[in-house]
Short mmCIF file of C-alpha atoms and ligand atoms in Angstrom, two decimals:
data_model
loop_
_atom_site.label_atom_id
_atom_site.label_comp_id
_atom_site.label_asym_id
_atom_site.label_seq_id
_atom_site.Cartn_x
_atom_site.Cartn_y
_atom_site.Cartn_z
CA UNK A 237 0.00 0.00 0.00
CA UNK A 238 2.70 2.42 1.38
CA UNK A 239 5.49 1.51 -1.64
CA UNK A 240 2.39 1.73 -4.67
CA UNK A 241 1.18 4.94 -3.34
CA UNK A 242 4.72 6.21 -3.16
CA UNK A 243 5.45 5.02 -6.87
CA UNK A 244 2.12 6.88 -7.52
CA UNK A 245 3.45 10.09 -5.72
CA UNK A 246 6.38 9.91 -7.39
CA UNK A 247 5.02 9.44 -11.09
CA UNK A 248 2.92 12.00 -10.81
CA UNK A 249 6.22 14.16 -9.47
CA UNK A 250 7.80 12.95 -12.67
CA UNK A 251 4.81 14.18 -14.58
CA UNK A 252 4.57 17.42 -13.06
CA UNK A 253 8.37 18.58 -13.54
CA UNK A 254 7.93 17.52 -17.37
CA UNK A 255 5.06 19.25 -17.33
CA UNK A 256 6.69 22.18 -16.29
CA UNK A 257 9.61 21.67 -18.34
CA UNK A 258 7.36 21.64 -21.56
CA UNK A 259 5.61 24.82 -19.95
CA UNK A 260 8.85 26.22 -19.54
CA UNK A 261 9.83 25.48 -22.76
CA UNK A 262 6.72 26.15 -24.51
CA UNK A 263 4.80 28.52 -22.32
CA UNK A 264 4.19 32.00 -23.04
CA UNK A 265 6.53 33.22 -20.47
CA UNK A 266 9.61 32.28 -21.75
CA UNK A 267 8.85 34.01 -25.11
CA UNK A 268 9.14 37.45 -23.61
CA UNK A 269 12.06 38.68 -24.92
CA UNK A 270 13.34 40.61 -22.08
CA UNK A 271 12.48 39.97 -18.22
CA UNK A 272 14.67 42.71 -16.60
CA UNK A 273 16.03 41.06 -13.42
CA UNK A 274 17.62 44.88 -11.68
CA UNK A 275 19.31 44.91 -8.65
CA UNK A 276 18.01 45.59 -5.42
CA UNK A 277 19.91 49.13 -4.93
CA UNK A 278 18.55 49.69 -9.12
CA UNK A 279 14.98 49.08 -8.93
CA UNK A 280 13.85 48.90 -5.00
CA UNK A 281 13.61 50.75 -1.92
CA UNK A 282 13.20 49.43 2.18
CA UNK A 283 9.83 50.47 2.84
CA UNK A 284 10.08 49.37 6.85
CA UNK A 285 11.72 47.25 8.82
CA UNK A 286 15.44 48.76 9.70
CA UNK A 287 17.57 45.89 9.96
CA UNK A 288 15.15 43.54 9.07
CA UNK A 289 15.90 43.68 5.93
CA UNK A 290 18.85 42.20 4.82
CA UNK A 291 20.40 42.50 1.41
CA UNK A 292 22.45 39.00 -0.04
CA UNK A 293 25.77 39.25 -0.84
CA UNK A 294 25.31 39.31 -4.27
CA UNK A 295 22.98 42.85 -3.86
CA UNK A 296 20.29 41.02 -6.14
CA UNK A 297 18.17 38.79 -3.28
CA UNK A 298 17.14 39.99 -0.30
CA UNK A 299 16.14 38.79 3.83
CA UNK A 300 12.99 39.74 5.02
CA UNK A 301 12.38 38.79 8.64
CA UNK A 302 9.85 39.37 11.77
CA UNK A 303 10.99 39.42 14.82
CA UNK A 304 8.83 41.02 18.33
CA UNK A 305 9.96 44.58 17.11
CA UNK A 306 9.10 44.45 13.45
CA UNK A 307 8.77 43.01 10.18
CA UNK A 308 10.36 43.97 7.39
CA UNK A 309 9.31 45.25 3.58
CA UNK A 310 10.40 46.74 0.29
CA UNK A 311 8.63 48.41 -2.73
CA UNK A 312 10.04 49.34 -6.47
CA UNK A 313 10.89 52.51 -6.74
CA UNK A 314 8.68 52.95 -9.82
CA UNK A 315 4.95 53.10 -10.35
CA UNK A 316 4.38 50.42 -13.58
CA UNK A 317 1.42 50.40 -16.02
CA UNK A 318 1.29 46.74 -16.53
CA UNK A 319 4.02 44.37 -16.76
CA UNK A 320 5.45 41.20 -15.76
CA UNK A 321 6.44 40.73 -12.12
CA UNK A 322 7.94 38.08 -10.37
CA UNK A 323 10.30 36.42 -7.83
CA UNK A 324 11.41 33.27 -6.17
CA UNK A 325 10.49 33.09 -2.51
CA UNK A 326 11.34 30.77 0.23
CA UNK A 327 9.08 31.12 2.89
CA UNK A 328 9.82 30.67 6.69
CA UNK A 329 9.80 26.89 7.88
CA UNK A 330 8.80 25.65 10.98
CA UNK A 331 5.84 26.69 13.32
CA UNK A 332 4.35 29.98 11.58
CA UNK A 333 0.94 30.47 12.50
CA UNK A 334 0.09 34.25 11.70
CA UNK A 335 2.87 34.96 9.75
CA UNK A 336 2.37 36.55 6.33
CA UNK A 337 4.32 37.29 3.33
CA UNK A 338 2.73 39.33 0.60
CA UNK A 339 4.10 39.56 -2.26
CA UNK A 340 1.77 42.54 -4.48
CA UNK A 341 1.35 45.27 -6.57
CA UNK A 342 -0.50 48.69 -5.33
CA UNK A 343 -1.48 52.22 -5.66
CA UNK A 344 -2.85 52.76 -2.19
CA UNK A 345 -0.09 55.62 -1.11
CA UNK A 346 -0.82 57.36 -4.64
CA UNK A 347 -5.10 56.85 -4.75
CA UNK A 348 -6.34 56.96 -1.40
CA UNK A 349 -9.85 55.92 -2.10
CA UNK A 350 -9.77 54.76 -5.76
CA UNK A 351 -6.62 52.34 -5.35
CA UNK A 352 -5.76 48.81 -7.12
CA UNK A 353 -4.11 46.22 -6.03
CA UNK A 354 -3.27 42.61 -7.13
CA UNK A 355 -1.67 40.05 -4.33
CA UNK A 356 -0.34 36.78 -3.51
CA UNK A 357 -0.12 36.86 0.21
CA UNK A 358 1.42 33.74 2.00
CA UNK A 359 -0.51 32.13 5.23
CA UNK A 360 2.03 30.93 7.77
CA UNK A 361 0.42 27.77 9.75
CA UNK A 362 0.98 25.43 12.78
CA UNK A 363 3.61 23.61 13.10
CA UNK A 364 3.14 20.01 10.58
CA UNK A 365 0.52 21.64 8.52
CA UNK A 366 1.20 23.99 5.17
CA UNK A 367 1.20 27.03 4.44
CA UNK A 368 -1.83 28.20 2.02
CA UNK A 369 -1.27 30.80 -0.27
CA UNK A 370 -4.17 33.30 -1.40
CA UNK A 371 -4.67 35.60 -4.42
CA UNK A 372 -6.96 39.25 -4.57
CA UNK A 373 -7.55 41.73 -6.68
CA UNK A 374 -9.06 45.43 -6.18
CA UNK A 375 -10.11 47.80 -8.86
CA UNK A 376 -10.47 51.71 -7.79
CA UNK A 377 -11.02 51.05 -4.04
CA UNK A 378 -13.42 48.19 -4.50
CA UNK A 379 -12.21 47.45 -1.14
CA UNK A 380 -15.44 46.16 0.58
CA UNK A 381 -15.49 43.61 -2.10
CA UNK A 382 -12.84 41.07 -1.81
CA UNK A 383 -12.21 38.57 -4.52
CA UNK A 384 -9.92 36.09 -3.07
CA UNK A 385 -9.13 32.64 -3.73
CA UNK A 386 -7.06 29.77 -1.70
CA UNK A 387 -5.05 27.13 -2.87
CA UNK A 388 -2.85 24.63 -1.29
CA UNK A 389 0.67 23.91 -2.94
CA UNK A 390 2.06 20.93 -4.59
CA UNK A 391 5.65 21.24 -3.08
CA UNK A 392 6.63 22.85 0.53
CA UNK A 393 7.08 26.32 -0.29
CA UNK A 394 9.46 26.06 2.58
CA UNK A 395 12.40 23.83 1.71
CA UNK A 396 13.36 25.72 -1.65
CA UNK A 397 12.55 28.95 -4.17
CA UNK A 398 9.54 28.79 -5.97
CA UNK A 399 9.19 31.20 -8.42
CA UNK A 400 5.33 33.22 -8.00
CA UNK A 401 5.13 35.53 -10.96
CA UNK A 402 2.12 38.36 -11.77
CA UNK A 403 1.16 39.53 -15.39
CA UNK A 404 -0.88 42.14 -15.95
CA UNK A 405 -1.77 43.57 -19.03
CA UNK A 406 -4.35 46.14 -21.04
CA UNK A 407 -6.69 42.95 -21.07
CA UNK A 408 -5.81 40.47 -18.27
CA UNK A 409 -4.36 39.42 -15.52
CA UNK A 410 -2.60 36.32 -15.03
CA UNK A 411 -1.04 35.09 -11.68
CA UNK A 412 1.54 31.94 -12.25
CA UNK A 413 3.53 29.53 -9.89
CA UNK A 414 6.57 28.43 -11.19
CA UNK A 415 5.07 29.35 -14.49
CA UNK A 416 2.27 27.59 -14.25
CA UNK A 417 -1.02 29.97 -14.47
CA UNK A 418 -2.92 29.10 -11.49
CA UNK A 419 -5.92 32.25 -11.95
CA UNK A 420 -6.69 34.45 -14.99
CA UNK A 421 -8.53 37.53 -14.86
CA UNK A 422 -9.57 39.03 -17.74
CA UNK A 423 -10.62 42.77 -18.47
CA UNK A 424 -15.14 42.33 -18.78
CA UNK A 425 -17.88 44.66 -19.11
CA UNK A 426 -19.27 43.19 -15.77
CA UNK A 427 -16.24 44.47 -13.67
CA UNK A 428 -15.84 47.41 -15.21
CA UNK A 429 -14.08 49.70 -13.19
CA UNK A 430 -12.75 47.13 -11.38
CA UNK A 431 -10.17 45.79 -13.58
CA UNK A 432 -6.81 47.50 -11.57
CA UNK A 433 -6.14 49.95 -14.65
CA UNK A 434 -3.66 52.46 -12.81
CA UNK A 435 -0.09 52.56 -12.19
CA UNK A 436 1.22 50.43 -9.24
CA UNK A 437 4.17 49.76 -7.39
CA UNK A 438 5.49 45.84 -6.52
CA UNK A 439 5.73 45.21 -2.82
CA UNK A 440 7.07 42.61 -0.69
CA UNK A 441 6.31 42.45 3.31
CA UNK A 442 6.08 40.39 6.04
CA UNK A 443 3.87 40.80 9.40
CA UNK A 444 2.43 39.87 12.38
CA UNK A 445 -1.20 38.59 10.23
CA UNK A 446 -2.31 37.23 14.12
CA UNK A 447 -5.72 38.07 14.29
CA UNK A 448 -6.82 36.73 10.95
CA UNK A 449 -3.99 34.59 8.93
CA UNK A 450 -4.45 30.89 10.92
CA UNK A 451 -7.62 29.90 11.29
CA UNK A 452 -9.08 33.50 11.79
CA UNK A 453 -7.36 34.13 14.03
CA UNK A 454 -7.58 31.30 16.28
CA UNK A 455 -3.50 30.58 15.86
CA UNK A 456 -1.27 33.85 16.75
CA UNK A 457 2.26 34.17 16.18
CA UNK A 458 4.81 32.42 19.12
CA UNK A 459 7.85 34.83 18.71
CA UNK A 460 9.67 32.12 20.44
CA UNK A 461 10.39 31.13 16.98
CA UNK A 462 11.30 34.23 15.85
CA UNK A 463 12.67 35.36 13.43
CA UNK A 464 10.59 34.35 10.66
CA UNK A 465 12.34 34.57 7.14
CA UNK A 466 11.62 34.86 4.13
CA UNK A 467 13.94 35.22 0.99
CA UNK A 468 13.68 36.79 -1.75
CA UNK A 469 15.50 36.15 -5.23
CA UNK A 470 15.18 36.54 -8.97
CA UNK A 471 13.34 39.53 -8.42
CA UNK A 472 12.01 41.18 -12.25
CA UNK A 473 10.45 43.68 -13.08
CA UNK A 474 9.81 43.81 -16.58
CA UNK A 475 7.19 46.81 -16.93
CA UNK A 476 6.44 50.07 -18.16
CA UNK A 477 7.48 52.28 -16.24
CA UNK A 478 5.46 55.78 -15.56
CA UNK A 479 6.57 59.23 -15.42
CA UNK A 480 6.49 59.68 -11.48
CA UNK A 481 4.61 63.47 -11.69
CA UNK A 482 2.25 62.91 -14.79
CA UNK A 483 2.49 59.04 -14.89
CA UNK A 484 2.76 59.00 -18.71
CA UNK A 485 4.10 55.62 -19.65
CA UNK A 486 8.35 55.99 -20.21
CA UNK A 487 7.84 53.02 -22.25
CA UNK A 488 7.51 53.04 -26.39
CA UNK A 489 4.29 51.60 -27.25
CA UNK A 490 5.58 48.73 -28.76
CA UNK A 491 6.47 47.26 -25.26
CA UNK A 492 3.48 48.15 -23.71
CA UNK A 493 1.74 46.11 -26.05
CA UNK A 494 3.36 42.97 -25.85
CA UNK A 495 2.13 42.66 -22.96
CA UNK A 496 -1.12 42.04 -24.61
CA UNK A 497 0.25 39.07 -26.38
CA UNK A 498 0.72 37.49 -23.33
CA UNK A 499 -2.13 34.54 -23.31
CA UNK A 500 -2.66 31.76 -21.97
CA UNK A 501 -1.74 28.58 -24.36
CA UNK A 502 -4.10 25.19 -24.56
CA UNK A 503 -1.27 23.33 -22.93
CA UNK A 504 -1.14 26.00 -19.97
CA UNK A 505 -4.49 26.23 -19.72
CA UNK A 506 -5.10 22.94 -19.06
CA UNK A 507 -2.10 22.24 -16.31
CA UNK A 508 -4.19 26.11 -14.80
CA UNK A 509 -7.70 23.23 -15.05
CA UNK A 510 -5.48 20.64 -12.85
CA UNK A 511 -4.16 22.77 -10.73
CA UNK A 512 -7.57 24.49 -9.72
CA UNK A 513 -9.11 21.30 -9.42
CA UNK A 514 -7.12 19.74 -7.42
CA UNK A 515 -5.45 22.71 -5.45
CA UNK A 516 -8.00 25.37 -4.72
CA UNK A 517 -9.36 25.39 -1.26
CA UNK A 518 -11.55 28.50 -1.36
CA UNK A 519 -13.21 30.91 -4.24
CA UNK A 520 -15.11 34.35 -3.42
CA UNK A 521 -17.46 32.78 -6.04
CA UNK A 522 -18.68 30.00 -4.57
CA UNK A 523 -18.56 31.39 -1.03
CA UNK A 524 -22.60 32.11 -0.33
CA UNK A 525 -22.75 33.53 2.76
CA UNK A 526 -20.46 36.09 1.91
CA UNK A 527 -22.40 36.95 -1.51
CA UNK A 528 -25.43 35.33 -1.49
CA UNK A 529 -26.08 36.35 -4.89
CA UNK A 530 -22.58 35.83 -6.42
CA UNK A 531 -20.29 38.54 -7.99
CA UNK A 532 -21.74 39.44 -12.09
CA UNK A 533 -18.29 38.04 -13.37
CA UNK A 534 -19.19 34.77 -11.17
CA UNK A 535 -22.35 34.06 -13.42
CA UNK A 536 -21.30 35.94 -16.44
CA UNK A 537 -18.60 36.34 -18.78
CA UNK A 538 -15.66 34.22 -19.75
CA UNK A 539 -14.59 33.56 -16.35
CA UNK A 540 -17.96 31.97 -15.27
CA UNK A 541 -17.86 29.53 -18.32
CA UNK A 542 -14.05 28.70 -17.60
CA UNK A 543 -15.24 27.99 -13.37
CA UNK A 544 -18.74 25.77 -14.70
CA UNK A 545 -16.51 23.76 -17.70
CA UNK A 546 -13.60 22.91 -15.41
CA UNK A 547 -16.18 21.45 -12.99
CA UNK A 548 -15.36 24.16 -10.22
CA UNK A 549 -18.77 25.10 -9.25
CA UNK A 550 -19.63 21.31 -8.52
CA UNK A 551 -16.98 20.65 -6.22
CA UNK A 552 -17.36 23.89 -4.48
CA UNK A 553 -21.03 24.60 -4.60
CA UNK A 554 -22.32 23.44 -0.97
CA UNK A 555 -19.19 24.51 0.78
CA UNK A 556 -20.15 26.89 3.47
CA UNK A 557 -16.34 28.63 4.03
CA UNK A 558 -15.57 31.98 5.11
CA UNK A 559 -13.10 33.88 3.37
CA UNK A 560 -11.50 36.34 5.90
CA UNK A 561 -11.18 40.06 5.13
CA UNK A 562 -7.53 41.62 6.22
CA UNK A 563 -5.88 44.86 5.15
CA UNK A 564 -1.85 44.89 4.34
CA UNK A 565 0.31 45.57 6.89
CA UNK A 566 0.18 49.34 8.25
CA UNK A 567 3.20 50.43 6.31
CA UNK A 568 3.79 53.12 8.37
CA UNK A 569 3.02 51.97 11.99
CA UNK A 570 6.10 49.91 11.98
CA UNK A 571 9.14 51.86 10.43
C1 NAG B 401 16.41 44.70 -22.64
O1 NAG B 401 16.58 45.44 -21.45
C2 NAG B 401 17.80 46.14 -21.38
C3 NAG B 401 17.90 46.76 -19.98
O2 NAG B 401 16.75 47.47 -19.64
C4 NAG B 401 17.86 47.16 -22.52
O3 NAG B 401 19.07 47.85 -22.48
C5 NAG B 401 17.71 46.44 -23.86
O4 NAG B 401 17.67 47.38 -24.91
C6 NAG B 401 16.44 45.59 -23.87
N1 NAG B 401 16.37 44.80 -25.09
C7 NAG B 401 15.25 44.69 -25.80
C8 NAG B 401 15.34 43.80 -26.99
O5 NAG B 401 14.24 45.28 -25.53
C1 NAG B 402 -13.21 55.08 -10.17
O1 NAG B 402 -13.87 55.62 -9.05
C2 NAG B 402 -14.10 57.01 -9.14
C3 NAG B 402 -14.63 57.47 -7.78
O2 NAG B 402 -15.63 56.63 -7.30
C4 NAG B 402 -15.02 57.29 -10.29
O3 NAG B 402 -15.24 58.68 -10.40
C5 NAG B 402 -14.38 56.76 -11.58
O4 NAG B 402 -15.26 56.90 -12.66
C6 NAG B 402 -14.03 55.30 -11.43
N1 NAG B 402 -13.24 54.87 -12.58
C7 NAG B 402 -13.62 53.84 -13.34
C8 NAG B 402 -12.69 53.49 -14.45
O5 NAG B 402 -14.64 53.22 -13.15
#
């Protein structure tokens, strides 16, 4: 029983690293022709955190870590109108109930009340159980509407780098894990406004998530296993930059459109099927008694055909799960 589910395990391991080999090789990603991979000093600055933040010797990776004083964070120093974004993160092993790691774009500092934002924020758990990992978007301060999704992970986000990637473009969004798309949003009618359609900055953090990230709450951090850390590497920003004062794309045009190009491929988009299937733990559109009449782009629109064909609304239809509303770490309360 043991050895035939182990052979089975590792099969489908073998399957799954040719599969992302022929991504790699094949997917979309890899046929941008430049992903800009700038220094830390080049294209970032500490947002909080003093010493928290440590830099690698080699001035490209970088050491975020939480400790009882403080966590840690950096942003780019630009505002981008779409791009690709990305970085490999090991994240901290060990008990971590409460920790989180975000890893986003935003606006908030520039539009107060219209902002956007686009995240993958990392939920630390108790000590034998995983870490989940969670993806939002907000579209000019549609903040009291939260669109998140969980998934669990098919490796232990803990041991090594794992590369979590954002592309956003004119027309979509498209969040990958180690290149594989795992959720694609695409520019509709029905959310309108809400499509994040201003310049943002890339952030990474990590805080003291206590009184929501385990169990809502129920797990808080034990700083006797401080410090938490998480690493940063291969960080890239490949996107058009804005003017800072006007933000009128620096960009020629021709960049900002290939962005566009960017879709997702049959072979992708069925690995983005398996992994949804299999991985997701938690969708805003199948979560009733948060919306008991779900979001329009839930029902309608490409997005609703992709969730109903994949077979999404069957397995997720009666769950009764509560997906927990948070805001980022006060940015300013800890530097
Ligand atoms: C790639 O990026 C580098 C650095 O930003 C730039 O100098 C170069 O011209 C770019 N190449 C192409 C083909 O866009
Ligand atoms: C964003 O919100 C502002 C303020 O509510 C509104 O005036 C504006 O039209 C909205 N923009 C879009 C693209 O919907």
């Amino acid at each position: 029983m043991a050895s035939s589910r182990f052979f089975f395990f590792s099969s489908l391991l073998l399957l799954a690293s040719f599969l992302s080999l022929f991504l790699l090789s094949h997917g979309a990603i890899s046929s941008f022709p430049n992903l800009t991979s700038l220094s830390f000093e080049e294209g970032y600055t500490q947002l909080f955190g003093d010493s928290n933040l440590m830099l690698h010797r080699d001035g490209r990776g970088v050491h975020l870590s939480l400790d009882e004083r403080t966590g840690a964070g950096f942003a780019s120093q630009d505002l981008y109108l779409h791009g690709f974004f990305s970085a490999a993160i090991k994240l901290p092993s060990d008990y971590a109930a409460g920790v989180v790691v975000a890893f986003y774009m935003s606006n908030g500092d520039v539009f107060e009340r219209t902002h956007d934002e686009l995240d993958f924020e990392f939920l630390g758990n108790i000590r034998g159980k995983e870490w989940r990992v969670q993806t939002n978007i907000y579209g000019n301060g549609s903040t009291a509407i939260g669109r998140e999704e969980r998934y669990g992970l098919w490796f232990d986000p803990t041991e090594d780098f794992h590369k979590y990637s954002i592309l956003w473009s004119h027309d979509r969004i498209i969040f990958y894990i180690d290149n594989v798309p795992i959720r694609e949003v695409a520019r509709t009618e029905v959310l309108g406004g809400q499509f994040p359609s201003k310049p943002m900055s890339l952030y990474a953090t990590i805080w003291d998530g206590s009184n929501w990230a385990t169990s809502g709450g129920r797990y808080k951090i034990n700083y006797k296993y401080a410090p938490y850390i998480a690493e940063f590497a291969d960080l890239i920003l490949d996107g058009c930059a804005v003017d800072p004062m006007d933000h009128t794309p620096t960009c020629n045009g021709l960049v900002a459109d290939l962005y566009d190009t960017i879709t997702i491929s049959t072979d992708q988009r069925l690995a983005m099927e398996r992994f949804r299937k299999k991985h997701m733990t938690y969708s805003y559109c199948y979560d009733r008694i948060r919306y008991s009449t779900p979001l329009p782009e839930c029902s309608a629109g490409p997005e609703a055909r992709q969730f109903q064909e994949s077979g999404e609304v069957v397995r997720f239809g009666d769950r009764r799960r509560r997906g927990k509303r948070h805001h980022h770490a006060p940015t300013n309360s800890a530097i």
